[in-house]
CSV table of C-alpha atoms and ligand atoms in Angstrom, one decimal:
chain,number,residue,atom,x,y,z
U,1,MET,CA,116.5,87.7,140.4
U,2,HIS,CA,117.0,84.6,139.6
U,3,ILE,CA,119.1,84.7,135.7
U,4,ILE,CA,119.7,81.9,133.5
U,5,TRP,CA,122.8,82.4,131.4
U,6,ARG,CA,122.8,80.5,128.6
U,7,GLU,CA,126.6,80.1,128.7
U,8,SER,CA,127.1,79.2,132.8
U,9,ALA,CA,124.4,77.2,132.8
U,10,ASN,CA,123.5,73.6,133.0
U,11,VAL,CA,122.3,72.3,129.9
U,12,LEU,CA,118.8,71.0,130.9
U,13,ALA,CA,118.5,73.6,133.0
U,14,TYR,CA,118.8,76.2,129.8
U,15,GLU,CA,116.5,74.5,128.0
U,16,ALA,CA,113.1,74.2,130.5
U,17,GLY,CA,113.7,77.7,130.8
U,18,ARG,CA,113.7,78.4,126.9
U,19,LEU,CA,110.5,76.2,126.1
U,20,SER,CA,109.1,76.5,129.1
U,21,ARG,CA,105.2,77.0,128.0
U,22,VAL,CA,105.7,77.2,124.5
U,23,PHE,CA,103.0,75.5,122.7
U,24,ASN,CA,103.7,74.9,119.4
U,25,GLN,CA,106.4,72.8,118.7
U,26,ARG,CA,107.0,73.6,115.8
U,27,CYS,CA,109.8,76.1,117.2
U,28,PRO,CA,112.4,77.9,116.2
U,29,SER,CA,115.9,77.2,117.1
U,30,GLN,CA,116.2,81.0,118.4
U,31,PHE,CA,118.5,80.4,121.8
U,32,PRO,CA,118.3,83.8,124.1
U,33,LEU,CA,121.8,84.1,125.9
U,34,ALA,CA,119.7,84.8,129.3
U,35,ILE,CA,116.1,84.1,130.8
U,36,VAL,CA,114.8,85.5,133.8
U,37,LYS,CA,111.4,85.0,135.7
U,38,PRO,CA,110.6,88.5,137.5
U,39,THR,CA,108.0,87.7,139.7
U,40,THR,CA,107.8,91.5,140.4
U,41,GLU,CA,107.9,95.1,138.9
U,42,SER,CA,110.9,95.9,140.4
U,43,GLU,CA,112.1,92.8,139.1
U,44,VAL,CA,110.5,93.4,135.5
U,45,ILE,CA,113.0,97.1,135.4
U,46,LYS,CA,116.0,95.1,136.6
U,47,ALA,CA,115.7,92.9,133.8
U,48,VAL,CA,114.6,95.6,131.2
U,49,ASN,CA,118.4,97.5,132.5
U,50,LEU,CA,120.6,94.3,132.8
U,51,ALA,CA,119.3,93.9,128.5
U,52,LEU,CA,120.8,97.8,128.3
U,53,GLN,CA,124.0,97.0,130.2
U,54,HIS,CA,125.5,94.1,128.0
U,55,ASN,CA,123.4,95.5,124.9
U,56,LEU,CA,120.5,92.7,124.7
U,57,ARG,CA,117.8,92.6,122.6
U,58,ILE,CA,114.2,91.7,124.6
U,59,ALA,CA,111.5,89.6,124.0
U,60,ILE,CA,109.3,88.3,125.8
U,61,ARG,CA,107.3,85.9,126.9
U,62,ALA,CA,103.7,86.2,129.1
U,63,GLY,CA,101.6,82.7,127.9
U,64,GLY,CA,103.9,81.2,125.0
U,65,HIS,CA,101.1,80.4,122.9
U,66,SER,CA,101.9,82.5,119.6
U,67,PHE,CA,101.8,80.3,116.7
U,68,PRO,CA,105.2,81.5,115.9
U,69,VAL,CA,106.8,81.4,119.2
U,70,TRP,CA,107.3,85.5,119.1
U,71,SER,CA,109.7,84.5,122.8
U,72,LEU,CA,112.3,83.5,121.6
U,73,HIS,CA,115.5,85.3,119.6
U,74,ASP,CA,118.8,84.8,119.3
U,75,HIS,CA,120.8,87.3,120.9
U,76,SER,CA,118.3,88.7,123.3
U,77,ILE,CA,117.5,88.3,127.4
U,78,LEU,CA,113.8,86.4,127.7
U,79,ILE,CA,112.1,87.8,130.2
U,80,ASP,CA,109.0,85.0,131.1
U,81,PHE,CA,106.7,86.4,132.7
U,82,GLY,CA,105.4,83.0,134.2
U,83,ASP,CA,106.2,83.4,138.2
U,84,PHE,CA,104.9,87.1,138.1
U,85,LYS,CA,101.3,86.2,138.6
U,86,VAL,CA,98.8,89.1,139.7
U,87,VAL,CA,95.1,89.9,139.8
U,88,GLU,CA,93.9,93.0,141.7
U,89,VAL,CA,89.6,93.2,141.6
U,90,ASP,CA,88.2,96.2,142.6
U,91,GLU,CA,84.4,94.9,143.1
U,92,ARG,CA,82.9,97.6,143.2
U,93,SER,CA,84.4,99.3,140.0
U,94,ARG,CA,84.3,96.3,138.1
U,95,THR,CA,88.0,96.1,136.6
U,96,ALA,CA,91.3,94.2,137.6
U,97,LYS,CA,94.6,95.0,137.1
U,98,VAL,CA,96.3,92.0,136.1
U,99,SER,CA,99.8,90.8,134.7
U,100,PRO,CA,100.5,89.8,131.3
U,101,GLY,CA,102.0,86.1,132.5
U,102,VAL,CA,98.6,85.3,133.8
U,103,THR,CA,96.1,83.2,131.5
U,104,SER,CA,92.2,83.6,130.3
U,105,LYS,CA,91.4,80.5,132.8
U,106,GLU,CA,93.6,81.4,135.8
U,107,LEU,CA,91.6,85.0,135.9
U,108,ASN,CA,88.3,83.5,134.9
U,109,ASP,CA,88.7,81.3,138.0
U,110,LEU,CA,89.2,83.4,140.6
U,111,LEU,CA,86.8,86.1,138.8
U,112,ILE,CA,83.1,82.9,138.4
U,113,GLU,CA,84.2,82.3,141.9
U,114,LYS,CA,84.7,84.9,144.5
U,115,HIS,CA,83.2,88.0,142.1
U,116,GLY,CA,80.5,86.6,140.3
U,117,MET,CA,82.3,88.1,137.1
U,118,MET,CA,84.8,87.4,133.6
U,119,PHE,CA,87.1,88.6,131.6
U,120,ALA,CA,86.6,87.8,127.8
U,121,GLY,CA,89.6,86.4,127.1
U,122,GLY,CA,90.9,83.7,124.4
U,123,HIS,CA,88.9,80.3,124.4
U,124,CYS,CA,91.7,78.6,124.9
U,125,PRO,CA,92.8,77.9,128.6
U,126,ASP,CA,96.0,79.0,128.7
U,127,VAL,CA,97.0,81.7,126.3
U,128,GLY,CA,98.6,83.8,128.6
U,129,LEU,CA,96.9,87.6,128.6
U,130,GLY,CA,100.2,89.7,127.2
U,131,GLY,CA,100.0,88.6,123.9
U,132,PHE,CA,95.9,88.5,123.5
U,133,LEU,CA,95.7,91.2,124.5
U,134,LEU,CA,98.1,92.8,122.8
U,135,GLN,CA,97.0,91.9,119.2
U,136,GLY,CA,93.7,92.6,119.8
U,137,GLY,CA,92.2,89.7,121.7
U,138,MET,CA,89.0,87.8,120.3
U,139,GLY,CA,87.8,86.6,123.1
U,140,TRP,CA,84.5,85.3,123.7
U,141,ASN,CA,81.5,86.7,122.5
U,142,CYS,CA,83.6,88.8,119.6
U,143,ARG,CA,80.7,89.9,117.6
U,144,ASN,CA,78.8,91.4,120.6
U,145,TRP,CA,81.1,92.8,122.7
U,146,GLY,CA,84.2,94.0,121.0
U,147,TRP,CA,87.9,93.0,121.3
U,148,ALA,CA,88.8,92.1,124.3
U,149,CYS,CA,91.8,95.3,124.7
U,150,GLU,CA,88.5,97.5,123.8
U,151,SER,CA,87.7,96.6,127.9
U,152,VAL,CA,91.5,97.3,128.6
U,153,ASP,CA,91.0,101.1,130.4
U,154,ALA,CA,95.0,101.5,131.2
U,155,LEU,CA,98.7,99.2,130.9
U,156,GLU,CA,101.4,99.9,133.5
U,157,VAL,CA,104.1,99.7,131.1
U,158,ILE,CA,107.9,99.5,131.5
U,159,THR,CA,109.8,100.9,128.6
U,160,THR,CA,113.0,100.8,126.4
U,161,GLN,CA,114.9,103.0,129.1
U,162,GLY,CA,113.4,100.8,132.5
U,163,GLU,CA,111.0,103.4,133.1
U,164,SER,CA,107.6,102.9,135.0
U,165,ILE,CA,104.3,104.1,133.2
U,166,ILE,CA,100.9,104.7,133.4
U,167,CYS,CA,99.5,104.3,129.8
U,168,SER,CA,95.9,105.4,129.6
U,169,SER,CA,93.4,107.4,127.1
U,170,GLN,CA,95.1,110.8,129.4
U,171,GLN,CA,98.7,110.1,130.0
U,172,ASN,CA,101.1,108.3,127.3
U,173,SER,CA,98.2,108.0,125.1
U,174,ASP,CA,100.0,107.1,121.8
U,175,LEU,CA,101.9,103.6,123.7
U,176,TYR,CA,97.8,102.9,124.8
U,177,TRP,CA,96.8,103.7,121.0
U,178,ALA,CA,98.9,100.9,120.0
U,179,ALA,CA,99.0,98.9,122.7
U,180,ARG,CA,95.4,97.9,122.0
U,181,GLY,CA,96.2,95.9,118.5
U,182,ALA,CA,100.1,96.4,118.0
U,183,GLY,CA,101.0,92.5,119.0
U,184,PRO,CA,104.8,92.3,118.6
U,185,ALA,CA,105.0,95.7,117.5
U,186,PHE,CA,104.5,96.8,121.0
U,187,PRO,CA,107.7,99.1,121.3
U,188,GLY,CA,107.8,97.8,125.6
U,189,VAL,CA,107.3,96.1,128.5
U,190,VAL,CA,103.8,95.6,130.2
U,191,SER,CA,103.6,94.7,133.4
U,192,LYS,CA,100.1,94.7,134.2
U,193,PHE,CA,96.9,95.2,132.5
U,194,HIS,CA,93.9,97.6,134.0
U,195,LEU,CA,90.9,95.4,132.8
U,196,LYS,CA,87.1,96.8,132.6
U,197,LEU,CA,84.8,93.1,134.0
U,198,ARG,CA,81.5,91.8,132.6
U,199,PRO,CA,78.7,90.5,135.2
U,200,TYR,CA,79.0,86.6,135.5
U,201,SER,CA,76.4,84.0,135.6
U,202,ASN,CA,76.4,80.3,135.3
U,203,SER,CA,72.9,79.9,135.5
U,204,GLY,CA,72.0,82.0,132.7
U,205,PHE,CA,75.2,80.3,131.0
U,206,ARG,CA,73.9,77.2,127.9
U,207,THR,CA,74.8,76.3,124.5
U,208,SER,CA,73.4,74.5,121.8
U,209,GLY,CA,75.1,73.0,119.0
U,210,TYR,CA,74.2,71.2,115.4
U,211,ILE,CA,76.5,68.3,114.3
U,212,TYR,CA,75.8,68.3,110.1
U,213,PRO,CA,77.5,66.1,107.3
U,214,CYS,CA,79.6,66.9,104.5
U,215,ALA,CA,77.1,67.0,101.9
U,216,LEU,CA,74.9,69.2,104.0
U,217,TYR,CA,77.1,72.0,103.9
U,218,LYS,CA,76.3,74.4,101.9
U,219,GLN,CA,72.6,74.0,103.8
U,220,ALA,CA,74.3,74.8,107.0
U,221,PHE,CA,76.5,76.8,106.5
U,222,SER,CA,73.8,79.1,105.0
U,223,TRP,CA,71.7,78.5,107.6
U,224,ALA,CA,74.4,80.1,110.0
U,225,LEU,CA,75.1,83.4,108.1
U,226,ARG,CA,71.3,83.7,107.5
U,227,ILE,CA,70.8,83.5,111.0
U,228,THR,CA,73.1,85.4,112.3
U,229,PRO,CA,71.8,89.0,111.5
U,230,THR,CA,68.5,89.0,113.9
U,231,LEU,CA,71.1,86.2,116.8
U,232,ASP,CA,70.6,87.4,120.2
U,233,ASN,CA,73.6,89.7,121.7
U,234,ASP,CA,75.1,87.6,124.2
U,235,THR,CA,75.4,85.0,121.8
U,236,GLU,CA,78.7,83.7,120.1
U,237,ILE,CA,78.6,81.8,116.5
U,238,THR,CA,81.5,79.6,115.4
U,239,VAL,CA,80.6,76.7,112.5
U,240,CYS,CA,84.2,74.3,112.5
U,241,THR,CA,85.2,71.5,110.3
U,242,ARG,CA,87.0,68.7,111.3
U,243,TYR,CA,87.6,65.4,110.5
U,244,ALA,CA,85.1,63.1,112.5
U,245,GLN,CA,87.3,59.4,112.6
U,246,ALA,CA,83.9,58.1,114.4
U,247,HIS,CA,81.0,59.1,110.3
U,248,SER,CA,84.7,58.7,109.0
U,249,GLN,CA,84.3,62.0,107.2
U,250,VAL,CA,84.6,66.2,107.5
U,251,CYS,CA,81.6,67.3,110.0
U,252,LEU,CA,80.7,70.6,110.1
U,253,SER,CA,79.8,71.6,114.0
U,254,VAL,CA,77.4,75.1,114.5
U,255,HIS,CA,78.0,75.9,117.6
U,256,PHE,CA,76.0,78.4,119.5
U,257,VAL,CA,78.0,80.4,123.7
U,258,CYS,CA,74.7,81.8,124.9
U,259,ALA,CA,75.6,84.0,128.4
U,260,LYS,CA,72.5,85.1,129.6
U,261,THR,CA,72.2,85.9,133.6
U,262,THR,CA,68.9,83.3,133.9
U,263,PRO,CA,67.6,79.9,132.6
U,264,GLU,CA,64.6,81.6,130.4
U,265,GLU,CA,66.6,84.3,128.9
U,266,ALA,CA,69.5,81.9,127.7
U,267,GLU,CA,66.2,79.5,126.1
U,268,ALA,CA,64.2,82.7,124.8
U,269,ALA,CA,67.8,83.9,122.9
U,270,LEU,CA,68.2,79.9,121.6
U,271,ARG,CA,64.5,79.0,121.0
U,272,PRO,CA,64.7,80.6,117.1
U,273,VAL,CA,68.0,78.8,116.3
U,274,HIS,CA,66.7,75.6,117.7
U,275,GLU,CA,63.7,76.2,115.9
U,276,THR,CA,65.2,76.6,112.3
U,277,ARG,CA,68.2,74.4,111.8
U,278,PRO,CA,68.1,72.9,108.7
U,279,PRO,CA,67.0,68.8,108.8
U,280,GLY,CA,69.4,65.7,108.9
U,281,THR,CA,72.1,66.3,112.5
U,282,LEU,CA,74.2,63.8,112.5
U,283,SER,CA,74.2,64.5,116.6
U,284,GLU,CA,72.7,68.1,118.2
U,285,TRP,CA,72.1,69.2,122.3
U,286,TYR,CA,69.4,72.4,122.7
U,287,CYS,CA,70.2,75.0,125.2
U,288,ARG,CA,72.6,72.6,127.5
U,289,GLU,CA,73.1,74.1,131.3
U,290,ASP,CA,77.7,74.8,130.3
U,291,ASN,CA,79.3,77.2,132.1
U,292,LEU,CA,83.2,78.4,131.0
U,293,GLY,CA,84.8,75.9,132.6
U,294,ASN,CA,83.8,73.0,130.2
U,295,LEU,CA,84.3,75.1,127.5
U,296,TYR,CA,87.6,76.0,128.6
U,297,GLU,CA,87.9,72.0,128.9
U,298,LYS,CA,86.7,71.0,125.8
U,299,GLN,CA,88.9,74.0,123.7
U,300,ALA,CA,91.6,72.1,125.4
U,301,LYS,CA,91.2,69.1,123.9
U,302,ALA,CA,90.6,70.4,120.6
U,303,ASN,CA,93.5,72.2,120.7
U,304,PRO,CA,96.0,69.2,121.7
U,305,LYS,CA,99.3,70.9,123.5
U,306,GLY,CA,102.8,68.8,122.8
U,307,HIS,CA,102.2,69.3,118.6
U,308,ARG,CA,102.7,70.8,115.7
U,309,TYR,CA,100.8,73.7,114.5
U,310,ARG,CA,100.7,75.9,111.5
U,311,THR,CA,97.9,78.6,111.5
U,312,ASP,CA,96.6,81.0,109.0
U,313,ASN,CA,93.4,83.8,108.4
U,314,ALA,CA,92.1,86.0,107.1
U,315,TYR,CA,89.1,88.5,107.1
U,316,VAL,CA,86.6,87.5,104.6
U,317,GLN,CA,85.2,90.6,102.2
U,318,ASN,CA,81.5,90.9,103.2
U,319,ASP,CA,79.5,91.2,99.9
U,320,ALA,CA,81.9,87.6,98.8
U,321,ASP,CA,80.0,84.6,98.6
U,322,VAL,CA,81.2,83.1,101.9
U,323,VAL,CA,80.0,79.2,101.3
U,324,ALA,CA,81.6,79.1,98.0
U,325,VAL,CA,85.4,81.1,99.0
U,326,LEU,CA,85.1,78.7,101.9
U,327,GLU,CA,84.2,75.0,100.9
U,328,GLU,CA,87.4,73.6,99.2
U,329,ALA,CA,89.4,75.1,102.8
U,330,PHE,CA,86.3,73.8,105.2
U,331,LEU,CA,85.8,70.5,103.8
U,332,THR,CA,89.1,68.9,103.1
U,333,PRO,CA,90.3,68.6,106.8
U,334,PRO,CA,93.4,65.9,106.7
U,335,PRO,CA,92.9,62.9,108.4
U,336,GLY,CA,93.8,63.3,112.3
U,337,LYS,CA,93.0,67.2,115.0
U,338,SER,CA,93.0,70.3,112.1
U,339,PHE,CA,90.5,71.6,111.6
U,340,ALA,CA,89.4,75.6,110.3
U,341,PHE,CA,86.6,77.8,111.9
U,342,TRP,CA,84.3,81.2,111.0
U,343,SER,CA,83.2,83.3,113.5
U,344,ALA,CA,80.6,85.3,112.7
U,345,MET,CA,81.4,89.3,113.6
U,346,THR,CA,78.3,91.2,112.7
U,347,PRO,CA,77.2,93.6,114.3
U,348,TRP,CA,80.5,94.5,116.2
U,349,SER,CA,82.0,94.5,112.1
U,350,ARG,CA,79.8,97.7,111.3
U,351,ARG,CA,80.4,99.5,114.6
U,352,GLU,CA,82.8,102.5,115.1
U,353,LEU,CA,86.1,101.0,116.2
U,354,PRO,CA,87.4,103.9,118.9
U,355,ASP,CA,91.1,105.1,117.5
U,356,MET,CA,93.3,101.9,118.5
U,357,ALA,CA,96.4,100.1,116.5
U,358,LEU,CA,93.8,97.0,115.4
U,359,SER,CA,91.8,98.2,112.4
U,360,MET,CA,91.5,94.8,110.2
U,361,ARG,CA,88.6,94.0,110.2
U,362,SER,CA,85.1,91.8,108.0
U,363,ASP,CA,81.7,90.3,109.0
U,364,HIS,CA,83.8,86.8,108.5
U,365,TYR,CA,86.4,85.5,110.7
U,366,PHE,CA,88.0,82.6,109.1
U,367,ALA,CA,91.2,80.8,110.5
U,368,ILE,CA,92.3,77.6,109.6
U,369,TYR,CA,94.8,75.5,112.1
U,370,ALA,CA,96.6,72.4,111.3
U,371,VAL,CA,97.5,70.2,114.0
U,372,TRP,CA,99.6,66.7,113.9
U,373,ASP,CA,102.3,65.6,116.0
U,374,ASP,CA,105.5,64.0,113.7
U,375,ALA,CA,107.7,66.6,111.6
U,376,ARG,CA,108.1,64.1,109.0
U,377,ASP,CA,104.2,65.5,108.5
U,378,ASP,CA,105.1,69.1,108.0
U,379,GLU,CA,104.7,69.3,104.6
U,380,LEU,CA,101.0,67.9,103.7
U,381,HIS,CA,100.7,70.2,106.3
U,382,HIS,CA,102.2,73.3,104.7
U,383,SER,CA,100.5,72.4,101.6
U,384,TRP,CA,97.4,72.2,103.0
U,385,VAL,CA,97.0,75.4,104.5
U,386,GLN,CA,99.2,77.0,102.0
U,387,LYS,CA,96.9,75.6,99.1
U,388,VAL,CA,93.3,76.9,100.8
U,389,MET,CA,94.8,79.7,101.7
U,390,ARG,CA,95.6,80.8,98.0
U,391,GLN,CA,92.0,80.6,97.7
U,392,ILE,CA,90.7,82.5,99.9
U,393,GLU,CA,93.7,85.4,98.9
U,394,ASN,CA,91.7,87.4,96.6
U,395,HIS,CA,88.4,87.5,99.2
U,396,SER,CA,90.5,88.7,102.3
U,397,VAL,CA,90.7,92.6,103.4
U,398,GLY,CA,93.3,91.2,106.2
U,399,THR,CA,94.8,88.5,108.8
U,400,TYR,CA,94.7,89.0,112.6
U,401,LEU,CA,98.5,88.5,114.3
U,402,GLY,CA,96.7,86.1,117.2
U,403,ASP,CA,96.0,83.4,114.6
U,404,SER,CA,99.1,84.4,112.1
U,405,ASP,CA,102.6,83.1,112.2
U,406,LEU,CA,104.0,85.3,110.2
U,407,GLN,CA,104.8,83.1,107.0
U,408,LYS,CA,103.0,85.4,104.5
U,409,GLU,CA,104.4,88.2,103.2
U,410,ASN,CA,101.4,89.8,102.0
U,411,ALA,CA,99.5,90.1,105.3
U,412,ARG,CA,98.3,92.9,105.8
U,413,TYR,CA,97.9,93.1,109.5
U,414,TRP,CA,96.6,97.3,110.6
U,415,THR,CA,95.3,100.1,108.0
U,416,ASN,CA,98.1,102.1,106.1
U,417,THR,CA,97.4,105.0,108.1
U,418,ASN,CA,97.5,102.7,111.4
U,419,THR,CA,101.2,101.3,110.1
U,420,THR,CA,102.6,104.1,109.3
U,421,ARG,CA,101.7,105.5,113.0
U,422,LEU,CA,102.8,102.8,114.4
U,423,VAL,CA,105.8,102.6,113.0
U,424,GLU,CA,106.1,106.7,114.5
U,425,ILE,CA,105.3,105.4,118.1
U,426,CYS,CA,108.0,101.9,117.8
U,427,GLU,CA,110.9,104.4,116.6
U,428,LYS,CA,109.9,106.9,119.4
U,429,TRP,CA,109.4,104.8,122.3
U,430,ASP,CA,111.7,102.1,121.3
U,431,PRO,CA,114.7,104.0,118.6
U,432,GLU,CA,117.9,102.0,119.8
U,433,GLY,CA,115.6,98.9,118.8
U,434,LEU,CA,116.1,97.2,122.3
U,435,MET,CA,112.9,95.2,121.9
U,436,CYS,CA,113.3,92.1,119.2
U,437,ARG,CA,112.0,93.5,116.2
U,438,TYR,CA,109.3,90.9,114.6
U,439,GLN,CA,108.1,94.5,114.7
U,440,ALA,CA,110.7,95.0,113.1
U,441,SER,CA,109.7,92.9,110.0
U,442,CYS,CA,105.5,93.1,110.1
U,443,THR,CA,105.2,96.8,109.6
U,444,GLU,CA,108.2,96.7,106.9
U,445,LEU,CA,106.7,93.9,105.2
U,446,GLN,CA,103.5,96.2,104.7
U,447,LEU,CA,105.0,98.9,103.5
U,448,ARG,CA,106.5,97.8,101.0
U,449,ASN,CA,103.3,96.3,100.4
O,501,LIG,C1,95.9,77.1,122.0
O,501,LIG,C2,94.9,78.4,120.8
O,501,LIG,C3,94.3,79.3,120.6
O,501,LIG,C4,94.0,80.1,120.7
O,501,LIG,N1,92.5,81.0,120.7
O,501,LIG,C5,93.0,82.3,120.7
O,501,LIG,C6,90.8,83.3,120.5
O,501,LIG,O1,90.3,82.6,121.1
O,501,LIG,N2,91.3,84.6,120.4
O,501,LIG,C7,92.3,85.2,120.3
O,501,LIG,O2,92.4,85.9,120.2
O,501,LIG,N3,93.8,84.7,120.0
O,501,LIG,C8,94.0,83.4,120.7
O,501,LIG,N4,95.1,82.0,119.7
O,501,LIG,C9,96.2,83.4,120.2
O,501,LIG,C10,96.8,84.2,121.4
O,501,LIG,O3,96.1,84.8,121.6
O,501,LIG,C11,98.3,84.0,120.1
O,501,LIG,O4,98.9,83.5,120.4
O,501,LIG,C12,98.8,85.1,121.4
O,501,LIG,O5,99.9,86.0,121.0
O,501,LIG,C13,99.0,84.3,122.7
O,501,LIG,O6,99.7,85.0,124.4
O,501,LIG,P1,100.2,84.4,125.1
O,501,LIG,O7,101.0,85.7,125.9
O,501,LIG,O8,100.6,83.0,125.2
O,501,LIG,O9,102.3,83.9,123.8
O,501,LIG,P2,103.8,85.0,124.1
O,501,LIG,O10,104.2,84.0,122.5
O,501,LIG,O11,103.6,84.5,125.2
O,501,LIG,O12,104.0,86.2,124.0
O,501,LIG,C14,103.3,86.6,122.1
O,501,LIG,C15,104.1,87.9,122.2
O,501,LIG,O13,103.0,88.7,122.5
O,501,LIG,C16,103.7,90.1,123.2
O,501,LIG,N5,103.9,90.2,124.4
O,501,LIG,C17,103.4,89.1,125.7
O,501,LIG,N6,103.4,89.6,126.9
O,501,LIG,C18,104.4,91.1,126.6
O,501,LIG,C19,104.5,92.4,127.4
O,501,LIG,N7,104.2,91.9,128.8
O,501,LIG,N8,105.2,93.5,127.0
O,501,LIG,C20,105.0,93.3,125.9
O,501,LIG,N9,105.2,92.5,125.0
O,501,LIG,C21,104.4,91.0,125.1
O,501,LIG,C22,105.9,89.7,123.0
O,501,LIG,O14,106.4,90.0,121.7
O,501,LIG,C23,105.2,88.3,122.7
O,501,LIG,O15,106.2,87.2,122.1
O,501,LIG,C24,95.2,81.1,120.5
O,501,LIG,C25,96.6,80.3,120.5
O,501,LIG,C26,96.8,78.7,121.0
O,501,LIG,C27,97.8,78.5,120.9
């Protein structure tokens, strides 16, 4: 296994390894002492043993997309899963064993083309399954199909003692519990996820979209909230605002992704939406033939690479006046690529949750993405995010790890009971703190609140 040691490596090769696939250009100045790119499970075990031998902490990179760039730490060995790509599909049981460095798009390209199936992974094509699944995973149609981690049947994990184990509801069930929502607090190295898959049909995959000027914010967003409870079960609904150059103003788009088996079913699902939309759209499309590949392309454009990102989010209280609470956040994105979005989480948010670490939720998920490319504009974008999130804070019941950059001291990522249990599991499986301790800072901060 090739090891890049910082002290002896060529500077350019080291930097290429340090920043490989790192998405957020607002990246911490942290320098691992060694970088390894395993290609097999036994090399992952070797990497863990190397850390033990040299008394180094372990940092992990799967897809490199965490906003605070959790994979970069001083005094660590960085285990980068970028060259370890395994997907083993069992069509009969509709399951797959997948390594953490595989991205949502890579997995779905293969599943759709060869097997007529999909996995409800992240919306951005290049997000790695490792970080995405461990923090819960708000995948396609989360409001109905649930969190992606609910489709994890089992995991293969290398412990901090370098042992390979299986975690499921039957074996090492405490680690299985933690793996569904702990995010960077997970006290081990996952080498494979065992996933449940869903059927996929291009012919029933349709989208509708309605773009409104900001003057119609209240009408359009109130309509989206009103229709959500009666909306079809295979349809995702998102409301997003950004500054639209073409219209010289902030515009609001209400977007529906419908994943049915036939075009007729998709039309029946989207027709009531179309018939009740408020007038005044700047543009719209209805029940358009679409596919996951197209949506990934659009997501990649909306979340461009090579930019600086600052994100924050909130689960807004169910009984809040959501339209009023989010008004400023929605209507003030600065000109450029920044945006804010709301995702409907009902009916999932009202269902009984499986017993797992992931525990924060409400009917309304709101996230803000400040996107820019010049470090001189950092302050402008930080202050926009801080200002609008301060107004939402009093109406927030919790924070999602995925769209968080861990800068908020009072963020609640888990319920208190789950935080306590997670801390106990971390202490049991990683008593020496071998894994890099972003986890300690989140859990300790939360326990202090
Ligand atoms: C453009 C963009 C769009 C996004 N869209 C969505 C979305 O639709 N839904 C959603 O839920 N989230 C979304 N996210 C958030 C994203 O899921 C998280 O940032 C996630 O952490 C990224 O996973 P990664 O593997 O790419 O990140 P990495 O930075 O590689 O990993 C993050 C951390 O996860 C842990 N980890 C990863 N792999 C392992 C492993 N094998 N063993 C142990 N620990 C591990 C480590 O602590 C690691 O540092 C989006 C992010 C971006 C940048």
